[in-house]
Amino acid sequence: MNNSTYQSLLNRITLVTLLHFSVGALADGFSLKEANTKKIKKEKWVCKYCPAISNTTARITINLNNNSGDEGRFSSAIGDNKKGIGGNVDVDVDKREQDKHYRFLAKDLGKENVSATLLASKTDSYKASIAYEALNYFGHTFALTPFINAGNSSLQLPDNWQRVATTSEMPSDSFIHFSKQLERESWRLSFDKQITQNWQGYIHFKSENKQGIKTTSGNILNKVVMLPNGVDQQHQQFNMGSYYTFENATLSVSYYKSDFNNKRSSIRWQSPYSVLFGGAESGQLSTEPDNQFNQVSIFGHYRHNNFELQARFNYGQLSQKESFLPYSINPLLITNTLPTNNLNGEIKTLSNHIKIRYKTENKWRISLDSNLDDRKNNTQSNDYQRVFTDSVVLNSVAMNRPYSFKKTQVKLQSKYRFIEGSQLAFGWKFDQRERDFQDRNKTKNNKYWFKISTKFASLNSLSFELSRALRDGTAYNRTDQNTLINDALNLQKYYQADREREQARGQVSFNPFKNINTEALINTEVSFQAYFSRDQYRQTDIGLIESKRRGIDLSLTTPFNKHVSLLIYTHNQWQDNLSQGSYWFNEVDWHSDQEDKSDSAGISLMAEKLLDGKLSVAIDYTYSYAIGNVLLNTSLLTSITNNNELIINSQDIKVYADYIYSPDIKIHFGVLYQYFDEQDWRFDYTIDRVANVLGNGISAYNIDDYRITGGIAYQF
Amino acid sequence: MMYSVIIKRVITMRNYFSAFLTIILIVPLLLTQSFAVEIKNNKSKQEKIATPLTAAQLNTLLVKKFKQGKYSKKGADSCLKCHDSESDHNAMGIFNNVHGRRDVNKSPFADLQCESCHGPMGKHGSKVRKGKLREPMISFGKHSLVDADKQNSVCLSCHKDQQRMAWQGSSHQNEKIPCASCHQLHQGQDPVLFKQQQNKLCGSCHKEQLHAINKRSSHPLKWGQMSCSDCHNPHGSFAEHELKRPSINETCYQCHAEKRGPLLWEHAPVAEDCSVCHDVHGSINANLLKQRTPQLCQDCHSPADHPSTVSAGSEFVEKAQSAFTLGKNCMNCHSLIHGSNHPAGRTFQR
């Protein structure tokens, strides 16, 4: 920690001390500890109407499924990539012995996505669990590649492969199919211990293996090929801590450790193209290196009458010491010795969060939040020879930049409850970011907002919120330029640029049938919500100029009676991003306006206890539609084009029914139907459509599949 | 041609669907207006009905009842006489979970039974006089007029653990969200503990996020493989947006630790904040990107940084063959966009 950080910390502690108030105590709610039980006589509390509760229950459910398809997106939705008939089993065993509780829960045994948990606990003593989960992401099952060993760390072409200049000359019958899939398998161990009445400790551990095949791209000069990249990674997370509860305070300390290990340090591939300048026949990409993160945290909470203080401090260290790959695997290139064998990367993180709240007579509440997040990168900078895609060694060197970030936030908020259920809130938030090695050293954002909300009846409420934020900062000096652009043109990266942000949100809920004496509609709630957000970058000539998002939501929920309920909703959203650019570096000469519209709607109907209380049915329908359009105005080239870039249409229907055949047997039936149509021309291209990019084949999804499930559950 | 035909069909379907929704929503409103007038006229002919208490009156009465401590004579039997399985306010479901077990120490039923949470019965169980309303009990849920903080004081008197350490001052507490708005105790399994139901429940208020998870590219929330509470702590945390880890990036690194680095060549916005480029709940663009590439890249990088020309309008048509627009466009070459540890990886191509 440096001196300025210490000073900042000291200032915060001083502020906290000065804000300590002492006011009269007020009633605080209906806590069980404050219940007035002096007059209770429990001799007649025999609970004769309470039902008998079994201490042990065991339920086994056997399901049979029929899947009509196994294409990636549908398989990801159902957690299974087997087409046709299959089965899975659920097990739920629950045992209680007074204060002890044991449970074994397994779900979808037999499917690709599966979970199982074993839990043991004793009230006021301990809670232990071990859990296993497998989660799959399925991609396309018929992706194409020229490599014979998809997923290997060294990708090879067939022995008889003839290198050619363009993709259209490559023999299409020699491409091989492969499936994209990523599986995450995780184990979790948890142990929580009640050491004394006020003291608890915990240890949590999670180990996750991620394996499968995804795609990345590799290029030699301008010749690109999609690589079926094998993934074999492990991530272990360990978290232990202890917290002590006092009368008016809580203190907690914890330690977090995260260890990432990548069993693949690189990907090599043989280039399918003719050899170009530099003579490179193969390339080598680096993969994500092993890294470790350790962090200690201290949390404190203090409460005295109407004053509350919460504070948390985190100190962490991030490190990475993976050995470097060579500059190039091309034996024809002559390169210098590396300045060091590994990065020896080290980042220290410090964050502190302080929250102060004060309330008086339940009418005024004032809160102050202060956050500091400091990411200090202590990695050494060195000069590295500039080698371009295993083909060219440039004369210049490049120095790596160990980026550091510091975020300081202060939020002051006041709320006034003018009548019960209604309040007015207003506040100010200050957000300062400091960066090194970047275009702008410091940015400052000031946000002002107010919100009014009222709940004037059981189902009726109204809220409205407005905010405005202004961001500016130190002088903007572009750090990366190969060719100078006109000084009159201002390019500001949008996450550092001067920005005006305006936001508004409104919501109203009401019951239109409150005067009706009909039970079916008396609890109906109609809700309408609208929101608007606009970012304007007035000092930017090149880059993002304006971004807007707005939307409306309308929903209706009604429980017709205690067993039948209906939900209908619809949501429409518009998003626009306006960018500008320059071809010739003299003036702004192109404009791009991405206009996106997305709609979603849903109907959900649920009916329980039909047919003498034995049957429950539910229908769920979701509709989603999106269209992305770009309006390009390239005035210098005198062309205006309006192109639909993508259209996405999705519909899902879920129907299920549960029938209680007997006290021990329940029958289940379900249907899931999914329709998904993706028209995105960026991804919808054949493997050889682009002369210098060898793709994976058609990648747009077009799904029209269903899954039928029938099951029987037996309870022992 | 194919796209225009599809667009027409889709627009027609959307028109039908919009009309259907309009009918569903507007017709009941129109019908109730006529009913409301009729019922109102009928009411004026009937005897006067007692006016329900306002929120302020209700809270005052309940505080008074709580302090008086007039508990029932027979405990749960006094309540279950009426709140049985045939009742509109059926309470029997509580016996299917731990809250209804008398043999479990610290369970509400091991203590004051129903009155542990709903407060002393007082006159609630007495006969109701004509023209009067039954004395209320502490009720829970978002539609209850009982102050949310007071509702929650009941739950928090037992549920004080590390998950709820930051509840006071959290977003949900500030917005007066009662615990029972999300948690259902009078049934065997609390729906919020199941991922898919949890996501729908969160989405019932966070409608923009519910809309986002239905988009083309999103985290696997829609089908319950992930839940909102995998990243957020709804009971409060110290991080922005009630994230479980201290920052946005640290939350992402729980599952995407491969992006954490540090790396030799870092992409500055990646190291600073993943949400600079990604819309984490969902996007119509691939890979959860806020904006489609190459424009997303061109928002920060001008052609002055790149020896090649930027994409022209002609490269955005269906029949184009440009590596700058098709496939991964900029990332066809700059594939390691999250950063590279390769000595020759300054431009993220190695």
GROMACS .gro file of N, CA, C and O in nm, chain A residues 197-239:
model
  172
  197GLN      N    1  -2.250  -1.997   2.041
  197GLN     CA    2  -2.376  -1.931   2.008
  197GLN      C    3  -2.356  -1.816   1.909
  197GLN      O    4  -2.435  -1.791   1.820
  198ASN      N    5  -2.244  -1.744   1.926
  198ASN     CA    6  -2.221  -1.624   1.845
  198ASN      C    7  -2.110  -1.638   1.742
  198ASN      O    8  -2.078  -1.544   1.673
  199TRP      N    9  -2.050  -1.752   1.733
  199TRP     CA   10  -1.929  -1.767   1.653
  199TRP      C   11  -1.948  -1.880   1.554
  199TRP      O   12  -1.977  -1.993   1.591
  200GLN      N   13  -1.931  -1.847   1.427
  200GLN     CA   14  -1.946  -1.948   1.323
  200GLN      C   15  -1.825  -1.947   1.231
  200GLN      O   16  -1.761  -1.844   1.212
  201GLY      N   17  -1.795  -2.062   1.176
  201GLY     CA   18  -1.684  -2.072   1.081
  201GLY      C   19  -1.726  -2.155   0.961
  201GLY      O   20  -1.824  -2.229   0.967
  202TYR      N   21  -1.656  -2.140   0.852
  202TYR     CA   22  -1.691  -2.217   0.732
  202TYR      C   23  -1.568  -2.241   0.646
  202TYR      O   24  -1.471  -2.164   0.649
  203ILE      N   25  -1.577  -2.352   0.574
  203ILE     CA   26  -1.477  -2.385   0.472
  203ILE      C   27  -1.553  -2.431   0.349
  203ILE      O   28  -1.638  -2.520   0.358
  204HIS      N   29  -1.526  -2.369   0.235
  204HIS     CA   30  -1.590  -2.408   0.110
  204HIS      C   31  -1.482  -2.433   0.007
  204HIS      O   32  -1.388  -2.354  -0.006
  205PHE      N   33  -1.497  -2.538  -0.066
  205PHE     CA   34  -1.398  -2.572  -0.170
  205PHE      C   35  -1.472  -2.612  -0.296
  205PHE      O   36  -1.569  -2.686  -0.292
  206LYS      N   37  -1.423  -2.563  -0.409
  206LYS     CA   38  -1.484  -2.601  -0.537
  206LYS      C   39  -1.373  -2.631  -0.636
  206LYS      O   40  -1.278  -2.553  -0.650
  207SER      N   41  -1.385  -2.744  -0.703
  207SER     CA   42  -1.290  -2.780  -0.808
  207SER      C   43  -1.367  -2.803  -0.936
  207SER      O   44  -1.462  -2.881  -0.939
  208GLU      N   45  -1.327  -2.735  -1.042
  208GLU     CA   46  -1.400  -2.747  -1.168
  208GLU      C   47  -1.304  -2.783  -1.280
  208GLU      O   48  -1.198  -2.722  -1.296
  209ASN      N   49  -1.343  -2.883  -1.358
  209ASN     CA   50  -1.269  -2.920  -1.479
  209ASN      C   51  -1.349  -2.878  -1.599
  209ASN      O   52  -1.469  -2.906  -1.607
  210LYS      N   53  -1.282  -2.810  -1.690
  210LYS     CA   54  -1.351  -2.770  -1.814
  210LYS      C   55  -1.280  -2.838  -1.930
  210LYS      O   56  -1.159  -2.820  -1.949
  211GLN      N   57  -1.355  -2.916  -2.007
  211GLN     CA   58  -1.294  -2.988  -2.118
  211GLN      C   59  -1.385  -2.982  -2.239
  211GLN      O   60  -1.507  -2.972  -2.226
  212GLY      N   61  -1.322  -2.994  -2.356
  212GLY     CA   62  -1.403  -2.997  -2.477
  212GLY      C   63  -1.331  -2.935  -2.593
  212GLY      O   64  -1.207  -2.928  -2.595
  213ILE      N   65  -1.410  -2.893  -2.690
  213ILE     CA   66  -1.355  -2.830  -2.810
  213ILE      C   67  -1.432  -2.702  -2.838
  213ILE      O   68  -1.555  -2.701  -2.839
  214LYS      N   69  -1.357  -2.595  -2.857
  214LYS     CA   70  -1.417  -2.470  -2.905
  214LYS      C   71  -1.334  -2.424  -3.023
  214LYS      O   72  -1.236  -2.489  -3.059
  215THR      N   73  -1.371  -2.315  -3.085
  215THR     CA   74  -1.292  -2.270  -3.200
  215THR      C   75  -1.230  -2.135  -3.172
  215THR      O   76  -1.288  -2.049  -3.105
  216THR      N   77  -1.111  -2.120  -3.224
  216THR     CA   78  -1.044  -1.991  -3.225
  216THR      C   79  -0.982  -1.977  -3.364
  216THR      O   80  -0.992  -2.068  -3.445
  217SER      N   81  -0.921  -1.865  -3.393
  217SER     CA   82  -0.865  -1.850  -3.528
  217SER      C   83  -0.716  -1.828  -3.520
  217SER      O   84  -0.664  -1.768  -3.425
  218GLY      N   85  -0.648  -1.877  -3.620
  218GLY     CA   86  -0.503  -1.856  -3.629
  218GLY      C   87  -0.472  -1.798  -3.766
  218GLY      O   88  -0.533  -1.837  -3.864
  219ASN      N   89  -0.377  -1.707  -3.772
  219ASN     CA   90  -0.343  -1.650  -3.902
  219ASN      C   91  -0.193  -1.643  -3.922
  219ASN      O   92  -0.116  -1.628  -3.827
  220ILE      N   93  -0.155  -1.659  -4.048
  220ILE     CA   94  -0.016  -1.634  -4.089
  220ILE      C   95  -0.027  -1.526  -4.195
  220ILE      O   96  -0.088  -1.548  -4.301
  221LEU      N   97   0.025  -1.411  -4.163
  221LEU     CA   98   0.003  -1.289  -4.243
  221LEU      C   99  -0.149  -1.273  -4.258
  221LEU      O  100  -0.219  -1.266  -4.160
  222ASN      N  101  -0.201  -1.267  -4.381
  222ASN     CA  102  -0.347  -1.245  -4.396
  222ASN      C  103  -0.423  -1.374  -4.423
  222ASN      O  104  -0.537  -1.370  -4.468
  223LYS      N  105  -0.363  -1.488  -4.402
  223LYS     CA  106  -0.430  -1.617  -4.426
  223LYS      C  107  -0.478  -1.675  -4.292
  223LYS      O  108  -0.396  -1.707  -4.205
  224VAL      N  109  -0.610  -1.688  -4.284
  224VAL     CA  110  -0.673  -1.725  -4.156
  224VAL      C  111  -0.736  -1.863  -4.167
  224VAL      O  112  -0.794  -1.898  -4.270
  225VAL      N  113  -0.727  -1.940  -4.061
  225VAL     CA  114  -0.798  -2.068  -4.054
  225VAL      C  115  -0.858  -2.083  -3.914
  225VAL      O  116  -0.797  -2.045  -3.814
  226MET      N  117  -0.983  -2.131  -3.908
  226MET     CA  118  -1.048  -2.156  -3.780
  226MET      C  119  -0.990  -2.284  -3.720
  226MET      O  120  -0.985  -2.388  -3.788
  227LEU      N  121  -0.949  -2.278  -3.597
  227LEU     CA  122  -0.882  -2.391  -3.532
  227LEU      C  123  -0.976  -2.457  -3.432
  227LEU      O  124  -1.030  -2.389  -3.344
  228PRO      N  125  -0.998  -2.589  -3.444
  228PRO     CA  126  -1.076  -2.661  -3.342
  228PRO      C  127  -0.989  -2.683  -3.219
  228PRO      O  128  -0.915  -2.779  -3.207
  229ASN      N  129  -1.004  -2.592  -3.127
  229ASN     CA  130  -0.912  -2.578  -3.014
  229ASN      C  131  -0.956  -2.667  -2.897
  229ASN      O  132  -1.067  -2.653  -2.847
  230GLY      N  133  -0.871  -2.758  -2.856
  230GLY     CA  134  -0.903  -2.842  -2.740
  230GLY      C  135  -0.888  -2.765  -2.611
  230GLY      O  136  -0.796  -2.686  -2.593
  231VAL      N  137  -0.982  -2.784  -2.519
  231VAL     CA  138  -0.981  -2.715  -2.390
  231VAL      C  139  -0.964  -2.818  -2.280
  231VAL      O  140  -1.034  -2.919  -2.277
  232ASP      N  141  -0.868  -2.794  -2.190
  232ASP     CA  142  -0.848  -2.884  -2.076
  232ASP      C  143  -0.797  -2.798  -1.960
  232ASP      O  144  -0.677  -2.774  -1.946
  233GLN      N  145  -0.889  -2.748  -1.881
  233GLN     CA  146  -0.854  -2.652  -1.777
  233GLN      C  147  -0.911  -2.697  -1.644
  233GLN      O  148  -1.012  -2.767  -1.638
  234GLN      N  149  -0.846  -2.652  -1.539
  234GLN     CA  150  -0.895  -2.681  -1.405
  234GLN      C  151  -0.892  -2.552  -1.323
  234GLN      O  152  -0.796  -2.474  -1.331
  235HIS      N  153  -0.996  -2.532  -1.246
  235HIS     CA  154  -1.003  -2.413  -1.162
  235HIS      C  155  -1.047  -2.456  -1.023
  235HIS      O  156  -1.152  -2.517  -1.006
  236GLN      N  157  -0.963  -2.425  -0.924
  236GLN     CA  158  -0.996  -2.461  -0.786
  236GLN      C  159  -1.013  -2.334  -0.704
  236GLN      O  160  -0.932  -2.242  -0.713
  237GLN      N  161  -1.119  -2.331  -0.625
  237GLN     CA  162  -1.146  -2.215  -0.541
  237GLN      C  163  -1.165  -2.261  -0.397
  237GLN      O  164  -1.237  -2.357  -0.372
  238PHE      N  165  -1.099  -2.193  -0.309
  238PHE     CA  166  -1.103  -2.227  -0.167
  238PHE      C  167  -1.142  -2.102  -0.090
  238PHE      O  168  -1.086  -1.995  -0.111
  239ASN      N  169  -1.236  -2.118  -0.001
  239ASN     CA  170  -1.285  -2.002   0.074
  239ASN      C  171  -1.307  -2.045   0.218
  239ASN      O  172  -1.383  -2.139   0.244
   0.00000   0.00000   0.00000
